[in-house]
Coordinates of C-alpha atoms in Angstrom, one line a residue:
M210 CA 22.1 135.1 111.5
P211 CA 21.5 134.0 115.1
G212 CA 24.5 132.4 116.8
E213 CA 27.0 133.9 114.3
W214 CA 29.5 136.6 115.1
Y215 CA 31.3 138.8 112.6
D216 CA 34.9 140.1 112.7
P217 CA 35.1 143.4 110.7
Q218 CA 38.8 143.6 111.0
G219 CA 39.3 140.1 109.7
Y220 CA 36.9 140.9 106.8
A221 CA 39.0 144.0 106.1
R222 CA 42.2 141.9 106.1
D223 CA 40.6 139.3 103.8
W224 CA 39.5 141.8 101.1
G225 CA 41.7 144.8 101.6
G226 CA 45.0 143.3 102.7
T227 CA 45.5 146.1 105.3
P228 CA 45.7 144.8 108.9
G229 CA 43.6 146.8 111.4
P230 CA 44.6 147.7 114.9
E231 CA 45.8 144.9 117.0
P232 CA 43.0 143.7 119.2
A233 CA 43.2 142.9 122.9
P234 CA 44.0 139.4 124.0
Y235 CA 41.2 137.0 123.4
D236 CA 39.0 135.9 126.2
P237 CA 36.8 132.9 125.3
V238 CA 34.0 134.0 127.6
A239 CA 34.0 137.8 127.9
G240 CA 35.5 138.5 124.4
G241 CA 37.5 141.6 124.2
A242 CA 38.2 144.7 122.1
G243 CA 37.8 143.6 118.5
W244 CA 36.6 140.2 119.6
P245 CA 32.8 139.8 120.3
A246 CA 31.6 137.8 123.3
A247 CA 30.2 134.4 122.7
P248 CA 26.4 134.5 122.6
A249 CA 24.5 132.9 125.4
P250 CA 22.2 130.1 124.6
P251 CA 18.4 130.8 124.7
Y252 CA 18.1 128.9 128.0
P253 CA 20.4 126.7 130.0
G254 CA 20.8 123.1 128.8
Q255 CA 19.1 123.7 125.5
Y256 CA 21.7 121.5 123.7
P257 CA 23.3 118.4 125.0
L258 CA 27.1 118.5 125.8
D259 CA 28.1 116.1 123.1
G260 CA 27.3 117.2 119.6
Q261 CA 26.3 120.7 120.5
P262 CA 26.1 123.2 117.6
Y263 CA 29.4 124.9 116.7
G264 CA 29.8 128.3 118.2
V265 CA 27.5 127.8 121.3
Q266 CA 28.7 128.2 124.9
H267 CA 27.6 125.4 127.3
P268 CA 26.8 126.5 130.8
G269 CA 29.0 123.8 132.2
G270 CA 32.2 125.8 131.7
P271 CA 34.4 127.6 129.1
H272 CA 35.0 125.9 125.8
D273 CA 36.6 126.8 122.5
V274 CA 34.3 129.1 120.6
A275 CA 34.6 129.5 116.9
P276 CA 32.5 131.5 114.5
T277 CA 30.4 130.0 111.9
A278 CA 32.5 129.9 108.6
Y279 CA 32.0 132.9 106.5
A280 CA 31.2 132.1 102.8
P281 CA 32.0 135.0 100.6
S282 CA 30.8 135.4 97.1
P283 CA 32.7 133.2 94.7
V284 CA 35.7 134.7 93.0
P285 CA 35.5 134.6 89.2
V286 CA 37.6 131.7 87.9
D287 CA 39.3 133.6 85.1
T288 CA 40.4 136.5 87.3
P289 CA 41.9 135.1 90.5
S290 CA 43.2 137.9 92.7
P291 CA 44.9 136.4 95.9
Q292 CA 45.7 139.0 98.5
P293 CA 48.8 139.2 100.7
Y294 CA 48.6 137.2 103.9
A295 CA 48.6 139.0 107.2
P296 CA 49.5 137.1 110.3
H297 CA 46.9 136.6 113.0
P298 CA 47.0 138.7 116.1
P299 CA 48.8 137.4 119.2
L300 CA 46.8 135.2 121.4
G301 CA 47.7 136.5 124.8
D302 CA 48.4 134.8 128.1
H303 CA 45.3 132.8 128.6
P304 CA 45.0 129.0 129.1
G305 CA 45.9 127.4 125.8
A306 CA 47.9 130.4 124.6
G307 CA 49.8 129.8 121.4
T308 CA 46.9 127.8 120.0
P309 CA 44.1 129.8 118.4
P310 CA 40.5 128.8 119.0
H311 CA 39.5 125.7 117.2
G312 CA 38.0 126.6 113.9
S313 CA 38.7 130.3 114.2
A314 CA 39.8 132.5 111.4
A315 CA 43.0 133.2 113.3
A316 CA 44.1 129.6 112.8
Y317 CA 44.4 130.1 109.0
G318 CA 44.9 133.8 108.4
P319 CA 42.3 135.0 105.8
S320 CA 38.8 133.6 105.7
S321 CA 39.0 129.8 105.0
G322 CA 36.2 130.0 102.4
L323 CA 38.1 132.7 100.4
V324 CA 41.3 130.8 100.6
E325 CA 39.7 127.6 99.3
A326 CA 38.0 129.5 96.5
A327 CA 41.2 131.3 95.5
A328 CA 43.2 128.1 95.7
D329 CA 40.7 126.2 93.4
A330 CA 40.7 129.1 91.0
Y331 CA 44.5 129.3 90.9
E332 CA 44.8 125.5 90.4
R333 CA 42.4 125.6 87.4
Y334 CA 44.1 128.6 86.0
T335 CA 47.7 127.3 86.2
G336 CA 47.1 123.6 86.2
G337 CA 49.1 123.2 89.4
D338 CA 48.3 122.8 93.1
A339 CA 48.0 126.1 94.9
R340 CA 47.5 124.6 98.3
P341 CA 50.4 124.6 100.7
A342 CA 51.9 121.2 101.6
A343 CA 51.1 119.6 105.0
G344 CA 53.2 121.0 107.8
D345 CA 54.0 124.1 105.6
R346 CA 51.0 126.4 106.2
H347 CA 52.2 129.3 104.2
G348 CA 54.0 127.4 101.4
R349 CA 57.2 129.3 102.0
E350 CA 59.6 126.5 102.9
D351 CA 59.8 125.2 99.4
D352 CA 60.3 128.7 98.1
H353 CA 63.3 129.1 100.3
E354 CA 64.7 125.7 99.2
T355 CA 64.2 126.6 95.5
Y356 CA 65.9 129.9 96.0
D357 CA 68.8 128.2 97.8
D358 CA 69.1 125.7 94.9
H359 CA 69.3 128.4 92.3
E360 CA 71.8 130.3 94.4
D361 CA 74.0 127.2 94.7
A362 CA 73.7 126.7 91.0
Y363 CA 74.8 130.3 90.3
D364 CA 77.7 129.8 92.7
D365 CA 78.8 126.6 90.9
E366 CA 78.5 128.4 87.5
D367 CA 80.7 131.2 88.8
D368 CA 83.3 128.8 90.1
E369 CA 83.3 126.9 86.7
H370 CA 83.8 130.0 84.6
G371 CA 86.3 131.5 86.9
D372 CA 87.6 134.8 85.7
E373 CA 85.5 135.0 82.5
D374 CA 83.7 138.0 83.9
A375 CA 86.9 139.7 85.1
A376 CA 87.6 143.2 83.9
P377 CA 89.7 143.4 80.7
L378 CA 93.4 144.1 81.1
S379 CA 94.9 147.4 80.1
R380 CA 97.5 147.5 77.3
A381 CA 100.3 147.7 79.8
E382 CA 99.0 144.8 81.8
A383 CA 98.4 142.8 78.6
R384 CA 102.0 143.4 77.5
R385 CA 103.3 142.4 80.9
A386 CA 101.2 139.2 80.9
A387 CA 102.5 138.4 77.4
R388 CA 106.1 138.9 78.5
A389 CA 105.5 136.7 81.5
R390 CA 104.1 133.9 79.3
K391 CA 107.1 134.2 76.9
P392 CA 109.8 131.6 77.7
T393 CA 113.2 133.0 78.8
V394 CA 116.5 132.2 77.1
G395 CA 117.3 129.7 79.8
V396 CA 114.0 127.9 79.2
V397 CA 114.5 127.8 75.5
V398 CA 118.1 126.5 75.8
S399 CA 117.1 123.8 78.3
R400 CA 114.3 122.7 76.0
G401 CA 116.6 122.5 73.1
L402 CA 119.2 120.5 75.1
G403 CA 116.5 118.2 76.3
E404 CA 115.2 117.6 72.8
L405 CA 118.8 117.1 71.6
F406 CA 119.5 114.5 74.3
I407 CA 116.3 112.7 73.6
T408 CA 117.1 112.5 69.9
V409 CA 120.7 111.3 70.6
G410 CA 119.4 108.7 73.0
V411 CA 116.9 107.4 70.4
L412 CA 119.5 107.3 67.7
M413 CA 121.9 105.4 70.0
L414 CA 119.2 103.0 70.9
L415 CA 118.5 102.4 67.2
F416 CA 122.2 102.0 66.5
V417 CA 122.6 99.4 69.3
T418 CA 119.6 97.5 68.1
Y419 CA 121.0 97.6 64.6
Q420 CA 124.5 96.4 65.7
L421 CA 123.4 93.7 68.1
W422 CA 120.4 92.3 66.4
W423 CA 119.9 93.3 62.8
T424 CA 123.5 92.8 61.7
N425 CA 123.4 89.2 63.1
V426 CA 120.1 88.5 61.3
R427 CA 121.4 89.8 58.0
A428 CA 124.9 88.3 58.2
Q429 CA 123.5 84.8 59.2
A430 CA 121.2 84.9 56.2
Q431 CA 124.1 85.9 53.9
A432 CA 126.3 83.2 55.4
N433 CA 123.7 80.5 54.9
G434 CA 123.3 81.6 51.3
A435 CA 127.0 81.4 50.8
A436 CA 127.2 77.9 52.3
D437 CA 124.4 76.7 50.0
R438 CA 126.2 78.1 47.0
I439 CA 129.5 76.4 48.0
Q440 CA 127.7 73.0 48.3
E441 CA 126.0 73.6 44.9
D442 CA 129.4 74.3 43.3
W443 CA 130.9 71.2 44.9
A444 CA 128.1 69.2 43.3
K445 CA 129.1 70.7 40.0
G446 CA 132.8 70.2 40.5
E447 CA 133.6 73.9 40.5
R448 CA 135.2 74.5 43.9
A449 CA 138.2 72.1 43.7
P450 CA 141.1 73.2 46.0
G451 CA 143.3 75.8 44.3
S452 CA 143.4 79.5 43.9
F453 CA 140.2 81.5 44.7
E454 CA 139.1 85.0 44.2
P455 CA 138.9 87.4 47.2
G456 CA 135.5 87.0 48.8
Q457 CA 134.9 83.6 47.2
G458 CA 133.8 80.9 49.5
F459 CA 135.6 77.6 49.2
A460 CA 135.2 75.6 52.5
L461 CA 133.0 75.0 55.5
M462 CA 134.4 75.2 59.1
H463 CA 132.7 73.0 61.7
I464 CA 133.2 73.5 65.5
P465 CA 130.9 70.8 66.9
T466 CA 131.5 71.9 70.6
L467 CA 130.1 75.3 69.8
D468 CA 127.5 74.1 67.3
V469 CA 129.1 76.4 64.6
V470 CA 129.1 75.8 60.9
V471 CA 130.4 78.8 58.9
P472 CA 131.6 79.3 55.3
V473 CA 135.2 80.1 54.7
A474 CA 136.0 82.7 52.1
E475 CA 139.2 83.9 50.5
G476 CA 140.6 87.1 52.2
I477 CA 139.7 89.0 55.3
D478 CA 137.9 92.0 53.7
K479 CA 135.4 93.4 56.1
D480 CA 132.7 94.2 53.7
K481 CA 133.0 91.3 51.3
V482 CA 133.7 88.5 53.9
L483 CA 133.6 89.3 57.6
D484 CA 130.5 91.5 57.7
R485 CA 128.7 88.8 55.7
G486 CA 128.9 86.3 58.5
M487 CA 131.8 84.3 57.0
V488 CA 135.3 83.7 58.3
G489 CA 138.2 84.8 56.1
H490 CA 141.4 83.1 55.1
Y491 CA 144.6 85.2 55.5
A492 CA 145.7 85.0 51.9
E493 CA 147.1 88.4 51.0
G494 CA 150.6 89.9 51.1
S495 CA 152.8 89.2 54.1
L496 CA 149.8 87.7 56.0
K497 CA 149.3 84.9 53.5
T498 CA 149.0 81.5 55.1
A499 CA 148.8 78.0 54.0
M500 CA 145.7 76.1 52.7
P501 CA 144.4 73.0 54.5
Q502 CA 145.6 70.7 51.8
D503 CA 149.2 71.9 52.1
K504 CA 151.5 69.4 53.6
V505 CA 153.2 71.9 55.9
G506 CA 151.9 75.3 57.1
N507 CA 149.5 77.2 59.3
F508 CA 146.0 77.6 58.0
A509 CA 144.9 80.9 59.7
V510 CA 141.4 82.5 59.6
A511 CA 139.7 85.5 61.1
G512 CA 136.1 86.0 62.2
H513 CA 133.8 88.4 64.2
R514 CA 133.3 87.8 67.8
N515 CA 130.3 90.1 68.2
T516 CA 127.8 91.3 65.6
H517 CA 127.6 90.4 61.9
G518 CA 126.9 86.7 62.6
E519 CA 129.6 86.5 65.4
P520 CA 130.8 83.0 64.4
F521 CA 133.8 83.2 66.8
R522 CA 132.0 84.6 69.8
Y523 CA 132.7 81.6 72.1
I524 CA 136.0 80.2 70.8
N525 CA 137.4 81.1 74.2
R526 CA 135.4 78.2 75.6
L527 CA 137.3 75.6 73.5
K528 CA 139.3 73.1 75.5
P529 CA 142.4 71.1 74.3
G530 CA 141.3 68.2 72.2
D531 CA 138.0 69.8 71.0
P532 CA 137.7 69.2 67.2
I533 CA 137.9 71.9 64.5
V534 CA 136.9 70.5 61.1
V535 CA 137.5 72.2 57.7
E536 CA 135.4 70.6 55.0
T537 CA 136.4 71.1 51.3
Q538 CA 135.0 69.7 48.1
D539 CA 137.0 66.4 48.4
T540 CA 138.3 66.2 52.0
Y541 CA 137.6 66.6 55.7
F542 CA 140.5 68.1 57.6
V543 CA 140.2 67.4 61.3
Y544 CA 142.2 69.5 63.8
K545 CA 142.4 69.2 67.6
M546 CA 142.4 72.3 69.7
A547 CA 145.9 72.7 71.3
S548 CA 146.3 76.0 73.0
I549 CA 144.9 79.5 73.5
L550 CA 146.3 83.0 73.7
P551 CA 143.7 85.0 75.6
Q552 CA 144.9 88.5 74.6
T553 CA 147.5 90.0 72.3
P554 CA 147.8 93.3 70.4
P555 CA 146.6 93.4 66.8
S556 CA 150.2 94.2 65.7
N557 CA 151.3 90.7 66.8
V558 CA 151.2 89.0 63.4
A559 CA 153.7 86.4 64.5
V560 CA 150.7 84.3 65.7
L561 CA 150.2 83.5 61.9
D562 CA 153.7 82.1 61.4
P563 CA 154.1 78.5 60.2
V564 CA 155.3 77.7 63.7
P565 CA 153.6 80.4 65.8
P566 CA 155.4 81.5 69.0
G567 CA 153.5 80.9 72.2
S568 CA 151.4 78.1 70.6
G569 CA 153.5 75.3 72.1
F570 CA 154.5 74.0 68.7
T571 CA 158.2 73.5 68.2
E572 CA 158.5 72.3 64.7
P573 CA 156.8 72.8 61.3
G574 CA 153.5 70.9 60.9
R575 CA 149.9 71.3 59.8
Y576 CA 148.3 73.8 62.1
V577 CA 145.1 75.9 62.2
T578 CA 144.9 79.4 63.8
L579 CA 141.6 81.2 64.7
T580 CA 141.8 84.9 65.4
T581 CA 139.1 87.3 66.7
C582 CA 138.7 90.5 68.7
T583 CA 138.7 90.7 72.5
P584 CA 137.3 91.9 74.9
E585 CA 133.8 91.4 73.6
F586 CA 132.3 94.4 71.8
T587 CA 135.7 95.9 71.3
S588 CA 138.6 95.5 68.9
K589 CA 141.4 96.6 71.2
Y590 CA 143.1 93.2 71.4
R591 CA 143.1 89.8 69.7
L592 CA 142.2 86.3 71.0
I593 CA 144.1 83.5 69.4
V594 CA 143.2 79.7 69.3
W595 CA 145.6 77.1 67.8
G596 CA 145.0 73.6 66.7
K597 CA 147.0 70.7 65.2
M598 CA 145.8 68.4 62.4
A599 CA 144.7 65.0 63.6
E600 CA 143.0 63.5 60.6
E601 CA 142.6 64.0 56.9
R602 CA 139.6 62.1 55.6
P603 CA 138.4 61.9 52.0
R604 CA 134.7 62.7 51.6
S605 CA 134.2 59.5 49.8
Q606 CA 134.8 57.7 53.2
G607 CA 132.0 59.6 54.9
K608 CA 132.1 62.1 57.7
P609 CA 134.7 61.9 60.4
D610 CA 133.8 60.9 63.9
A611 CA 133.8 64.5 65.1
L612 CA 130.8 65.3 62.8
V613 CA 128.9 62.1 63.5
D614 CA 126.3 62.4 66.1

């Protein structure tokens, strides 16, 4: 057609994919090897400068010249066959080098009509968009990014699985690895000692909890039950002063200063009396002492200072003149604290004598003696508190002043 030029090498690249020989640099006026010269107009000034037909050279000076777009035969939709892309030839050192002629085939590689037809066919065939994104003429940037993403994912997977794909160990290496994993004798011994120490520590903690807490709970409950039974027997007239069986409760001891009310039982048996939260009357063998109703004598009792109800824990805080009241079925016997012996060996039984040495008493009388262990939480020594009777008051006359709030 008039005014149209044809590039045989570009046609070969479009359809055959094999680039031809590289043409000479393009000259927009004279053309060049492989590049046809722009056709001259039929006569000067045939077309106006503005809006002149595409591909016509105006006599006023050189302008970009581009061929009329080539429209190849449509490619069948069901058999798209895109060809490899071949880059356009270098542009040479002419004004505007690096920018191909406006509208030329060199600006887009293969013929633009073929590219559009192939892109439309591929889009209909795959349901996607075959056109490259703006700013990415060849559509290769996203491909590189996708490849990099997959490569990163594979690297992460390799890091995650670690040595799963490592070569299997030989038998000798497997035996050496098994021996390395097997604990040594020292490790086994240290583990055993550690478990033993932990077990002993737990047992000691449980024992301390039992001694300091549970024995008090249980003993106080037993002592309260014994006090209730004593008062019930008094109401029935069954606990009159006299001879009592070992472990049998017969009185209540009040120490108002310490807020203590504790049953008094016959004997100092640990299991039957002391560990049940009661105080025991020395009433056996050479340690037998007087009863409160006796006209002369030393009424001596023993009680725990720690654990099992600990009724005598704070008797070291008593001051001279503090009341100690023994309540029986018929009578209140009121003693006044007289003196204290902070520490003495358990073998010093003279503290139970009718006139105990070191008590400050010089003649027979009606005395009371409280004994307990010291220091606290040990039984190495004994703590002794003495008192002297100040009042004997029948129950029918009411409570003594020491028990009246």
